[in-house]
Amino acid sequence: MYTAEFAYKKATSVAEAIQLLQQHPEAKLLAGGHSLIPAMKLRLAAPPALIDISKVAELRGVRREGDTLVVGAMTTYRELETSDLLKAHCPLIPQAVYHIGDPMVRAKGTIGGSLAHADPAADLPAS
Ligand SMILES: Cc1cc2nc3c(=O)[nH]c(=O)nc-3n(C[C@H](O)[C@H](O)[C@H](O)COP(=O)(O)OP(=O)(O)OC[C@H]3O[C@@H](n4cnc5c(N)ncnc54)[C@H](O)[C@@H]3O)c2cc1C
């Protein structure tokens, strides 16, 4: 099935994403699209607009700030799986991510998308 019609907007920074959300309060953020697009194709979701945050570089990556590991919402499963910082300090995450879907899902799916989607059967929320 095809999705319902929607407007497509692309943000290149967090500030731009917030501005677009203010302009389109009914919009959904589009991260890896691996939960949202199937839901739209099944017409379980029909947002009037999508705001693509996949190119927002400041939301990506794993870094250390003092005693804290900071993981950006747009960090993909693949990046979590291969992060030396996570392997050293929080190995549960790379180990859990290894079992998610297939290489294509892991290349596109993001930690922010998984947590926001909040599927109780998903791997990352429980991890
Ligand atoms: C074939 C297949 C196999 C899969 N297998 C597994 C599996 O084994 N284990 C598992 O856990 N999952 C699995 N999934 C789900 C996959 O992990 C999804 O990628 C994930 O649930 C959603 O991440 P996403 O980046 O694709 O988010 P999207 O689909 O883009 O977004 C999901 C929701 O989160 C919202 N959102 C996204 N980013 C943000 C943000 N930064 N802030 C606020 N809201 C946000 C969106 O608006 C949307 O409502 C599978 C999916 C597919 C298609």
JSON list of C-alpha atoms and ligand atoms in Angstrom, two decimals:
[
{"chain": "A", "resi": 1, "resn": "MET", "atom": "CA", "xyz": [0.00, 0.00, 0.00]},
{"chain": "A", "resi": 2, "resn": "TYR", "atom": "CA", "xyz": [1.14, 3.58, -0.59]},
{"chain": "A", "resi": 3, "resn": "THR", "atom": "CA", "xyz": [1.38, 6.24, 2.08]},
{"chain": "A", "resi": 4, "resn": "ALA", "atom": "CA", "xyz": [-1.14, 9.08, 2.28]},
{"chain": "A", "resi": 5, "resn": "GLU", "atom": "CA", "xyz": [0.11, 12.34, 0.78]},
{"chain": "A", "resi": 6, "resn": "PHE", "atom": "CA", "xyz": [2.52, 14.32, 2.96]},
{"chain": "A", "resi": 7, "resn": "ALA", "atom": "CA", "xyz": [4.79, 17.35, 2.74]},
{"chain": "A", "resi": 8, "resn": "TYR", "atom": "CA", "xyz": [8.53, 16.66, 3.00]},
{"chain": "A", "resi": 9, "resn": "LYS", "atom": "CA", "xyz": [10.90, 19.08, 4.76]},
{"chain": "A", "resi": 10, "resn": "LYS", "atom": "CA", "xyz": [14.59, 18.58, 5.39]},
{"chain": "A", "resi": 11, "resn": "ALA", "atom": "CA", "xyz": [16.45, 20.06, 8.38]},
{"chain": "A", "resi": 12, "resn": "THR", "atom": "CA", "xyz": [20.22, 20.51, 8.40]},
{"chain": "A", "resi": 13, "resn": "SER", "atom": "CA", "xyz": [20.54, 21.63, 12.04]},
{"chain": "A", "resi": 14, "resn": "VAL", "atom": "CA", "xyz": [18.71, 21.21, 15.34]},
{"chain": "A", "resi": 15, "resn": "ALA", "atom": "CA", "xyz": [17.70, 24.89, 15.20]},
{"chain": "A", "resi": 16, "resn": "GLU", "atom": "CA", "xyz": [16.18, 24.39, 11.75]},
{"chain": "A", "resi": 17, "resn": "ALA", "atom": "CA", "xyz": [14.37, 21.21, 12.89]},
{"chain": "A", "resi": 18, "resn": "ILE", "atom": "CA", "xyz": [12.83, 23.10, 15.83]},
{"chain": "A", "resi": 19, "resn": "GLN", "atom": "CA", "xyz": [11.79, 25.95, 13.54]},
{"chain": "A", "resi": 20, "resn": "LEU", "atom": "CA", "xyz": [10.15, 23.48, 11.12]},
{"chain": "A", "resi": 21, "resn": "LEU", "atom": "CA", "xyz": [8.36, 21.74, 14.02]},
{"chain": "A", "resi": 22, "resn": "GLN", "atom": "CA", "xyz": [6.99, 25.11, 15.13]},
{"chain": "A", "resi": 23, "resn": "GLN", "atom": "CA", "xyz": [5.76, 25.79, 11.57]},
{"chain": "A", "resi": 24, "resn": "HIS", "atom": "CA", "xyz": [4.31, 22.26, 11.19]},
{"chain": "A", "resi": 25, "resn": "PRO", "atom": "CA", "xyz": [3.12, 21.16, 14.67]},
{"chain": "A", "resi": 26, "resn": "GLU", "atom": "CA", "xyz": [1.41, 18.02, 13.27]},
{"chain": "A", "resi": 27, "resn": "ALA", "atom": "CA", "xyz": [4.59, 16.86, 11.51]},
{"chain": "A", "resi": 28, "resn": "LYS", "atom": "CA", "xyz": [6.59, 13.76, 12.43]},
{"chain": "A", "resi": 29, "resn": "LEU", "atom": "CA", "xyz": [10.37, 13.65, 12.54]},
{"chain": "A", "resi": 30, "resn": "LEU", "atom": "CA", "xyz": [11.87, 11.21, 10.03]},
{"chain": "A", "resi": 31, "resn": "ALA", "atom": "CA", "xyz": [15.04, 9.46, 11.28]},
{"chain": "A", "resi": 32, "resn": "GLY", "atom": "CA", "xyz": [15.94, 6.08, 9.73]},
{"chain": "A", "resi": 33, "resn": "GLY", "atom": "CA", "xyz": [12.34, 5.61, 8.57]},
{"chain": "A", "resi": 34, "resn": "HIS", "atom": "CA", "xyz": [12.33, 1.89, 9.39]},
{"chain": "A", "resi": 35, "resn": "SER", "atom": "CA", "xyz": [9.32, 2.09, 11.71]},
{"chain": "A", "resi": 36, "resn": "LEU", "atom": "CA", "xyz": [7.60, 5.27, 10.54]},
{"chain": "A", "resi": 37, "resn": "ILE", "atom": "CA", "xyz": [7.47, 4.53, 6.79]},
{"chain": "A", "resi": 38, "resn": "PRO", "atom": "CA", "xyz": [6.05, 0.99, 7.22]},
{"chain": "A", "resi": 39, "resn": "ALA", "atom": "CA", "xyz": [3.43, 2.43, 9.60]},
{"chain": "A", "resi": 40, "resn": "MET", "atom": "CA", "xyz": [2.56, 5.09, 6.99]},
{"chain": "A", "resi": 41, "resn": "LYS", "atom": "CA", "xyz": [2.34, 2.47, 4.23]},
{"chain": "A", "resi": 42, "resn": "LEU", "atom": "CA", "xyz": [-0.09, 0.46, 6.35]},
{"chain": "A", "resi": 43, "resn": "ARG", "atom": "CA", "xyz": [-1.99, 3.74, 6.99]},
{"chain": "A", "resi": 44, "resn": "LEU", "atom": "CA", "xyz": [-1.48, 3.26, 10.75]},
{"chain": "A", "resi": 45, "resn": "ALA", "atom": "CA", "xyz": [0.06, 6.75, 10.63]},
{"chain": "A", "resi": 46, "resn": "ALA", "atom": "CA", "xyz": [-0.73, 9.59, 8.24]},
{"chain": "A", "resi": 47, "resn": "PRO", "atom": "CA", "xyz": [1.24, 12.66, 9.33]},
{"chain": "A", "resi": 48, "resn": "PRO", "atom": "CA", "xyz": [0.61, 15.67, 7.05]},
{"chain": "A", "resi": 49, "resn": "ALA", "atom": "CA", "xyz": [4.35, 16.44, 6.98]},
{"chain": "A", "resi": 50, "resn": "LEU", "atom": "CA", "xyz": [7.68, 14.74, 7.62]},
{"chain": "A", "resi": 51, "resn": "ILE", "atom": "CA", "xyz": [10.74, 16.63, 8.84]},
{"chain": "A", "resi": 52, "resn": "ASP", "atom": "CA", "xyz": [13.83, 14.68, 7.78]},
{"chain": "A", "resi": 53, "resn": "ILE", "atom": "CA", "xyz": [16.60, 14.96, 10.41]},
{"chain": "A", "resi": 54, "resn": "SER", "atom": "CA", "xyz": [18.90, 12.36, 8.84]},
{"chain": "A", "resi": 55, "resn": "LYS", "atom": "CA", "xyz": [21.41, 15.03, 7.77]},
{"chain": "A", "resi": 56, "resn": "VAL", "atom": "CA", "xyz": [21.62, 16.81, 11.13]},
{"chain": "A", "resi": 57, "resn": "ALA", "atom": "CA", "xyz": [25.28, 16.07, 11.87]},
{"chain": "A", "resi": 58, "resn": "GLU", "atom": "CA", "xyz": [25.20, 17.48, 15.41]},
{"chain": "A", "resi": 59, "resn": "LEU", "atom": "CA", "xyz": [22.75, 14.70, 16.42]},
{"chain": "A", "resi": 60, "resn": "ARG", "atom": "CA", "xyz": [25.13, 11.96, 15.34]},
{"chain": "A", "resi": 61, "resn": "GLY", "atom": "CA", "xyz": [27.87, 10.01, 17.08]},
{"chain": "A", "resi": 62, "resn": "VAL", "atom": "CA", "xyz": [29.08, 8.78, 20.46]},
{"chain": "A", "resi": 63, "resn": "ARG", "atom": "CA", "xyz": [31.38, 10.94, 22.55]},
{"chain": "A", "resi": 64, "resn": "ARG", "atom": "CA", "xyz": [32.70, 11.17, 26.07]},
{"chain": "A", "resi": 65, "resn": "GLU", "atom": "CA", "xyz": [32.05, 14.21, 28.30]},
{"chain": "A", "resi": 66, "resn": "GLY", "atom": "CA", "xyz": [33.87, 13.64, 31.59]},
{"chain": "A", "resi": 67, "resn": "ASP", "atom": "CA", "xyz": [32.32, 10.55, 33.17]},
{"chain": "A", "resi": 68, "resn": "THR", "atom": "CA", "xyz": [29.37, 10.55, 30.77]},
{"chain": "A", "resi": 69, "resn": "LEU", "atom": "CA", "xyz": [28.91, 8.92, 27.38]},
{"chain": "A", "resi": 70, "resn": "VAL", "atom": "CA", "xyz": [26.76, 11.09, 25.12]},
{"chain": "A", "resi": 71, "resn": "VAL", "atom": "CA", "xyz": [24.93, 9.34, 22.26]},
{"chain": "A", "resi": 72, "resn": "GLY", "atom": "CA", "xyz": [23.30, 11.49, 19.59]},
{"chain": "A", "resi": 73, "resn": "ALA", "atom": "CA", "xyz": [19.68, 10.66, 18.67]},
{"chain": "A", "resi": 74, "resn": "MET", "atom": "CA", "xyz": [20.60, 10.16, 14.98]},
{"chain": "A", "resi": 75, "resn": "THR", "atom": "CA", "xyz": [23.39, 7.69, 15.72]},
{"chain": "A", "resi": 76, "resn": "THR", "atom": "CA", "xyz": [22.70, 4.59, 13.63]},
{"chain": "A", "resi": 77, "resn": "TYR", "atom": "CA", "xyz": [22.71, 1.03, 14.94]},
{"chain": "A", "resi": 78, "resn": "ARG", "atom": "CA", "xyz": [25.81, 0.37, 12.84]},
{"chain": "A", "resi": 79, "resn": "GLU", "atom": "CA", "xyz": [27.62, 3.27, 14.54]},
{"chain": "A", "resi": 80, "resn": "LEU", "atom": "CA", "xyz": [26.55, 1.95, 17.97]},
{"chain": "A", "resi": 81, "resn": "GLU", "atom": "CA", "xyz": [27.69, -1.55, 17.03]},
{"chain": "A", "resi": 82, "resn": "THR", "atom": "CA", "xyz": [31.17, -0.38, 16.02]},
{"chain": "A", "resi": 83, "resn": "SER", "atom": "CA", "xyz": [31.73, 2.34, 18.65]},
{"chain": "A", "resi": 84, "resn": "ASP", "atom": "CA", "xyz": [34.97, 1.70, 20.57]},
{"chain": "A", "resi": 85, "resn": "LEU", "atom": "CA", "xyz": [33.70, 3.93, 23.40]},
{"chain": "A", "resi": 86, "resn": "LEU", "atom": "CA", "xyz": [30.53, 1.85, 23.84]},
{"chain": "A", "resi": 87, "resn": "LYS", "atom": "CA", "xyz": [32.43, -1.43, 23.50]},
{"chain": "A", "resi": 88, "resn": "ALA", "atom": "CA", "xyz": [34.76, -0.30, 26.31]},
{"chain": "A", "resi": 89, "resn": "HIS", "atom": "CA", "xyz": [32.27, 1.35, 28.68]},
{"chain": "A", "resi": 90, "resn": "CYS", "atom": "CA", "xyz": [28.77, 0.06, 27.81]},
{"chain": "A", "resi": 91, "resn": "PRO", "atom": "CA", "xyz": [29.18, -3.21, 25.87]},
{"chain": "A", "resi": 92, "resn": "LEU", "atom": "CA", "xyz": [25.52, -4.17, 26.32]},
{"chain": "A", "resi": 93, "resn": "ILE", "atom": "CA", "xyz": [24.51, -1.67, 23.62]},
{"chain": "A", "resi": 94, "resn": "PRO", "atom": "CA", "xyz": [26.79, -2.94, 20.80]},
{"chain": "A", "resi": 95, "resn": "GLN", "atom": "CA", "xyz": [25.94, -6.54, 21.76]},
{"chain": "A", "resi": 96, "resn": "ALA", "atom": "CA", "xyz": [22.17, -5.87, 21.67]},
{"chain": "A", "resi": 97, "resn": "VAL", "atom": "CA", "xyz": [22.34, -3.90, 18.44]},
{"chain": "A", "resi": 98, "resn": "TYR", "atom": "CA", "xyz": [24.15, -6.75, 16.69]},
{"chain": "A", "resi": 99, "resn": "HIS", "atom": "CA", "xyz": [20.89, -8.75, 16.92]},
{"chain": "A", "resi": 100, "resn": "ILE", "atom": "CA", "xyz": [18.64, -6.06, 15.40]},
{"chain": "A", "resi": 101, "resn": "GLY", "atom": "CA", "xyz": [17.14, -6.83, 11.98]},
{"chain": "A", "resi": 102, "resn": "ASP", "atom": "CA", "xyz": [19.71, -7.13, 9.19]},
{"chain": "A", "resi": 103, "resn": "PRO", "atom": "CA", "xyz": [22.61, -4.98, 7.90]},
{"chain": "A", "resi": 104, "resn": "MET", "atom": "CA", "xyz": [20.21, -2.67, 5.98]},
{"chain": "A", "resi": 105, "resn": "VAL", "atom": "CA", "xyz": [18.10, -2.01, 9.09]},
{"chain": "A", "resi": 106, "resn": "ARG", "atom": "CA", "xyz": [21.26, -1.42, 11.13]},
{"chain": "A", "resi": 107, "resn": "ALA", "atom": "CA", "xyz": [22.62, 0.99, 8.52]},
{"chain": "A", "resi": 108, "resn": "LYS", "atom": "CA", "xyz": [19.52, 3.21, 8.64]},
{"chain": "A", "resi": 109, "resn": "GLY", "atom": "CA", "xyz": [17.84, 2.69, 12.05]},
{"chain": "A", "resi": 110, "resn": "THR", "atom": "CA", "xyz": [18.75, 5.11, 14.83]},
{"chain": "A", "resi": 111, "resn": "ILE", "atom": "CA", "xyz": [18.77, 5.01, 18.62]},
{"chain": "A", "resi": 112, "resn": "GLY", "atom": "CA", "xyz": [16.56, 8.12, 18.75]},
{"chain": "A", "resi": 113, "resn": "GLY", "atom": "CA", "xyz": [14.01, 6.58, 16.40]},
{"chain": "A", "resi": 114, "resn": "SER", "atom": "CA", "xyz": [13.93, 3.33, 18.35]},
{"chain": "A", "resi": 115, "resn": "LEU", "atom": "CA", "xyz": [13.47, 5.06, 21.72]},
{"chain": "A", "resi": 116, "resn": "ALA", "atom": "CA", "xyz": [10.88, 7.53, 20.39]},
{"chain": "A", "resi": 117, "resn": "HIS", "atom": "CA", "xyz": [8.93, 4.74, 18.65]},
{"chain": "A", "resi": 118, "resn": "ALA", "atom": "CA", "xyz": [8.98, 2.87, 22.01]},
{"chain": "A", "resi": 119, "resn": "ASP", "atom": "CA", "xyz": [7.98, -0.56, 20.74]},
{"chain": "A", "resi": 120, "resn": "PRO", "atom": "CA", "xyz": [7.96, -2.71, 23.91]},
{"chain": "A", "resi": 121, "resn": "ALA", "atom": "CA", "xyz": [9.40, -5.61, 21.87]},
{"chain": "A", "resi": 122, "resn": "ALA", "atom": "CA", "xyz": [12.31, -3.54, 20.49]},
{"chain": "A", "resi": 123, "resn": "ASP", "atom": "CA", "xyz": [15.87, -4.25, 21.59]},
{"chain": "A", "resi": 124, "resn": "LEU", "atom": "CA", "xyz": [17.22, -0.82, 22.54]},
{"chain": "A", "resi": 125, "resn": "PRO", "atom": "CA", "xyz": [14.51, 0.47, 24.95]},
{"chain": "A", "resi": 126, "resn": "ALA", "atom": "CA", "xyz": [14.96, -2.62, 27.16]},
{"chain": "A", "resi": 127, "resn": "SER", "atom": "CA", "xyz": [18.76, -2.47, 26.85]},
{"chain": "B", "resi": 1, "resn": "LIG", "atom": "C1", "xyz": [12.82, -5.39, 8.53]},
{"chain": "B", "resi": 1, "resn": "LIG", "atom": "C2", "xyz": [12.91, -4.73, 9.89]},
{"chain": "B", "resi": 1, "resn": "LIG", "atom": "C3", "xyz": [13.45, -5.45, 10.95]},
{"chain": "B", "resi": 1, "resn": "LIG", "atom": "C4", "xyz": [13.55, -4.84, 12.22]},
{"chain": "B", "resi": 1, "resn": "LIG", "atom": "N1", "xyz": [14.07, -5.58, 13.25]},
{"chain": "B", "resi": 1, "resn": "LIG", "atom": "C5", "xyz": [14.18, -5.02, 14.48]},
{"chain": "B", "resi": 1, "resn": "LIG", "atom": "C6", "xyz": [14.76, -5.76, 15.56]},
{"chain": "B", "resi": 1, "resn": "LIG", "atom": "O1", "xyz": [15.16, -6.92, 15.43]},
{"chain": "B", "resi": 1, "resn": "LIG", "atom": "N2", "xyz": [14.85, -5.11, 16.76]},
{"chain": "B", "resi": 1, "resn": "LIG", "atom": "C7", "xyz": [14.41, -3.82, 16.96]},
{"chain": "B", "resi": 1, "resn": "LIG", "atom": "O2", "xyz": [14.53, -3.31, 18.06]},
{"chain": "B", "resi": 1, "resn": "LIG", "atom": "N3", "xyz": [13.88, -3.13, 15.95]},
{"chain": "B", "resi": 1, "resn": "LIG", "atom": "C8", "xyz": [13.74, -3.68, 14.72]},
{"chain": "B", "resi": 1, "resn": "LIG", "atom": "N4", "xyz": [13.20, -2.95, 13.69]},
{"chain": "B", "resi": 1, "resn": "LIG", "atom": "C9", "xyz": [12.75, -1.54, 13.92]},
{"chain": "B", "resi": 1, "resn": "LIG", "atom": "C10", "xyz": [13.94, -0.63, 13.66]},
{"chain": "B", "resi": 1, "resn": "LIG", "atom": "O3", "xyz": [14.81, -0.80, 14.76]},
{"chain": "B", "resi": 1, "resn": "LIG", "atom": "C11", "xyz": [13.59, 0.85, 13.49]},
{"chain": "B", "resi": 1, "resn": "LIG", "atom": "O4", "xyz": [14.66, 1.42, 12.79]},
{"chain": "B", "resi": 1, "resn": "LIG", "atom": "C12", "xyz": [13.40, 1.66, 14.76]},
{"chain": "B", "resi": 1, "resn": "LIG", "atom": "O5", "xyz": [12.33, 1.11, 15.52]},
{"chain": "B", "resi": 1, "resn": "LIG", "atom": "C13", "xyz": [13.05, 3.11, 14.48]},
{"chain": "B", "resi": 1, "resn": "LIG", "atom": "O6", "xyz": [14.21, 3.83, 14.20]},
{"chain": "B", "resi": 1, "resn": "LIG", "atom": "P1", "xyz": [14.27, 4.78, 12.95]},
{"chain": "B", "resi": 1, "resn": "LIG", "atom": "O7", "xyz": [15.52, 5.58, 13.08]},
{"chain": "B", "resi": 1, "resn": "LIG", "atom": "O8", "xyz": [14.08, 3.97, 11.71]},
{"chain": "B", "resi": 1, "resn": "LIG", "atom": "O9", "xyz": [13.03, 5.77, 13.23]},
{"chain": "B", "resi": 1, "resn": "LIG", "atom": "P2", "xyz": [11.83, 6.28, 12.30]},
{"chain": "B", "resi": 1, "resn": "LIG", "atom": "O10", "xyz": [11.10, 5.11, 11.71]},
{"chain": "B", "resi": 1, "resn": "LIG", "atom": "O11", "xyz": [12.32, 7.33, 11.37]},
{"chain": "B", "resi": 1, "resn": "LIG", "atom": "O12", "xyz": [10.94, 7.00, 13.43]},
{"chain": "B", "resi": 1, "resn": "LIG", "atom": "C14", "xyz": [10.21, 6.24, 14.40]},
{"chain": "B", "resi": 1, "resn": "LIG", "atom": "C15", "xyz": [9.38, 7.20, 15.28]},
{"chain": "B", "resi": 1, "resn": "LIG", "atom": "O13", "xyz": [10.25, 7.95, 16.13]},
{"chain": "B", "resi": 1, "resn": "LIG", "atom": "C16", "xyz": [10.10, 9.37, 15.88]},
{"chain": "B", "resi": 1, "resn": "LIG", "atom": "N5", "xyz": [11.45, 9.95, 15.98]},
{"chain": "B", "resi": 1, "resn": "LIG", "atom": "C17", "xyz": [12.55, 9.55, 15.28]},
{"chain": "B", "resi": 1, "resn": "LIG", "atom": "N6", "xyz": [13.64, 10.24, 15.68]},
{"chain": "B", "resi": 1, "resn": "LIG", "atom": "C18", "xyz": [13.21, 11.09, 16.66]},
{"chain": "B", "resi": 1, "resn": "LIG", "atom": "C19", "xyz": [13.86, 12.07, 17.46]},
{"chain": "B", "resi": 1, "resn": "LIG", "atom": "N7", "xyz": [15.19, 12.31, 17.36]},
{"chain": "B", "resi": 1, "resn": "LIG", "atom": "N8", "xyz": [13.13, 12.77, 18.36]},
{"chain": "B", "resi": 1, "resn": "LIG", "atom": "C20", "xyz": [11.79, 12.52, 18.48]},
{"chain": "B", "resi": 1, "resn": "LIG", "atom": "N9", "xyz": [11.12, 11.62, 17.75]},
{"chain": "B", "resi": 1, "resn": "LIG", "atom": "C21", "xyz": [11.81, 10.90, 16.85]},
{"chain": "B", "resi": 1, "resn": "LIG", "atom": "C22", "xyz": [9.48, 9.46, 14.49]},
{"chain": "B", "resi": 1, "resn": "LIG", "atom": "O14", "xyz": [8.75, 10.67, 14.32]},
{"chain": "B", "resi": 1, "resn": "LIG", "atom": "C23", "xyz": [8.59, 8.24, 14.48]},
{"chain": "B", "resi": 1, "resn": "LIG", "atom": "O15", "xyz": [7.36, 8.50, 15.16]},
{"chain": "B", "resi": 1, "resn": "LIG", "atom": "C24", "xyz": [13.09, -3.50, 12.43]},
{"chain": "B", "resi": 1, "resn": "LIG", "atom": "C25", "xyz": [12.56, -2.78, 11.34]},
{"chain": "B", "resi": 1, "resn": "LIG", "atom": "C26", "xyz": [12.46, -3.38, 10.08]},
{"chain": "B", "resi": 1, "resn": "LIG", "atom": "C27", "xyz": [11.88, -2.58, 8.94]}
]
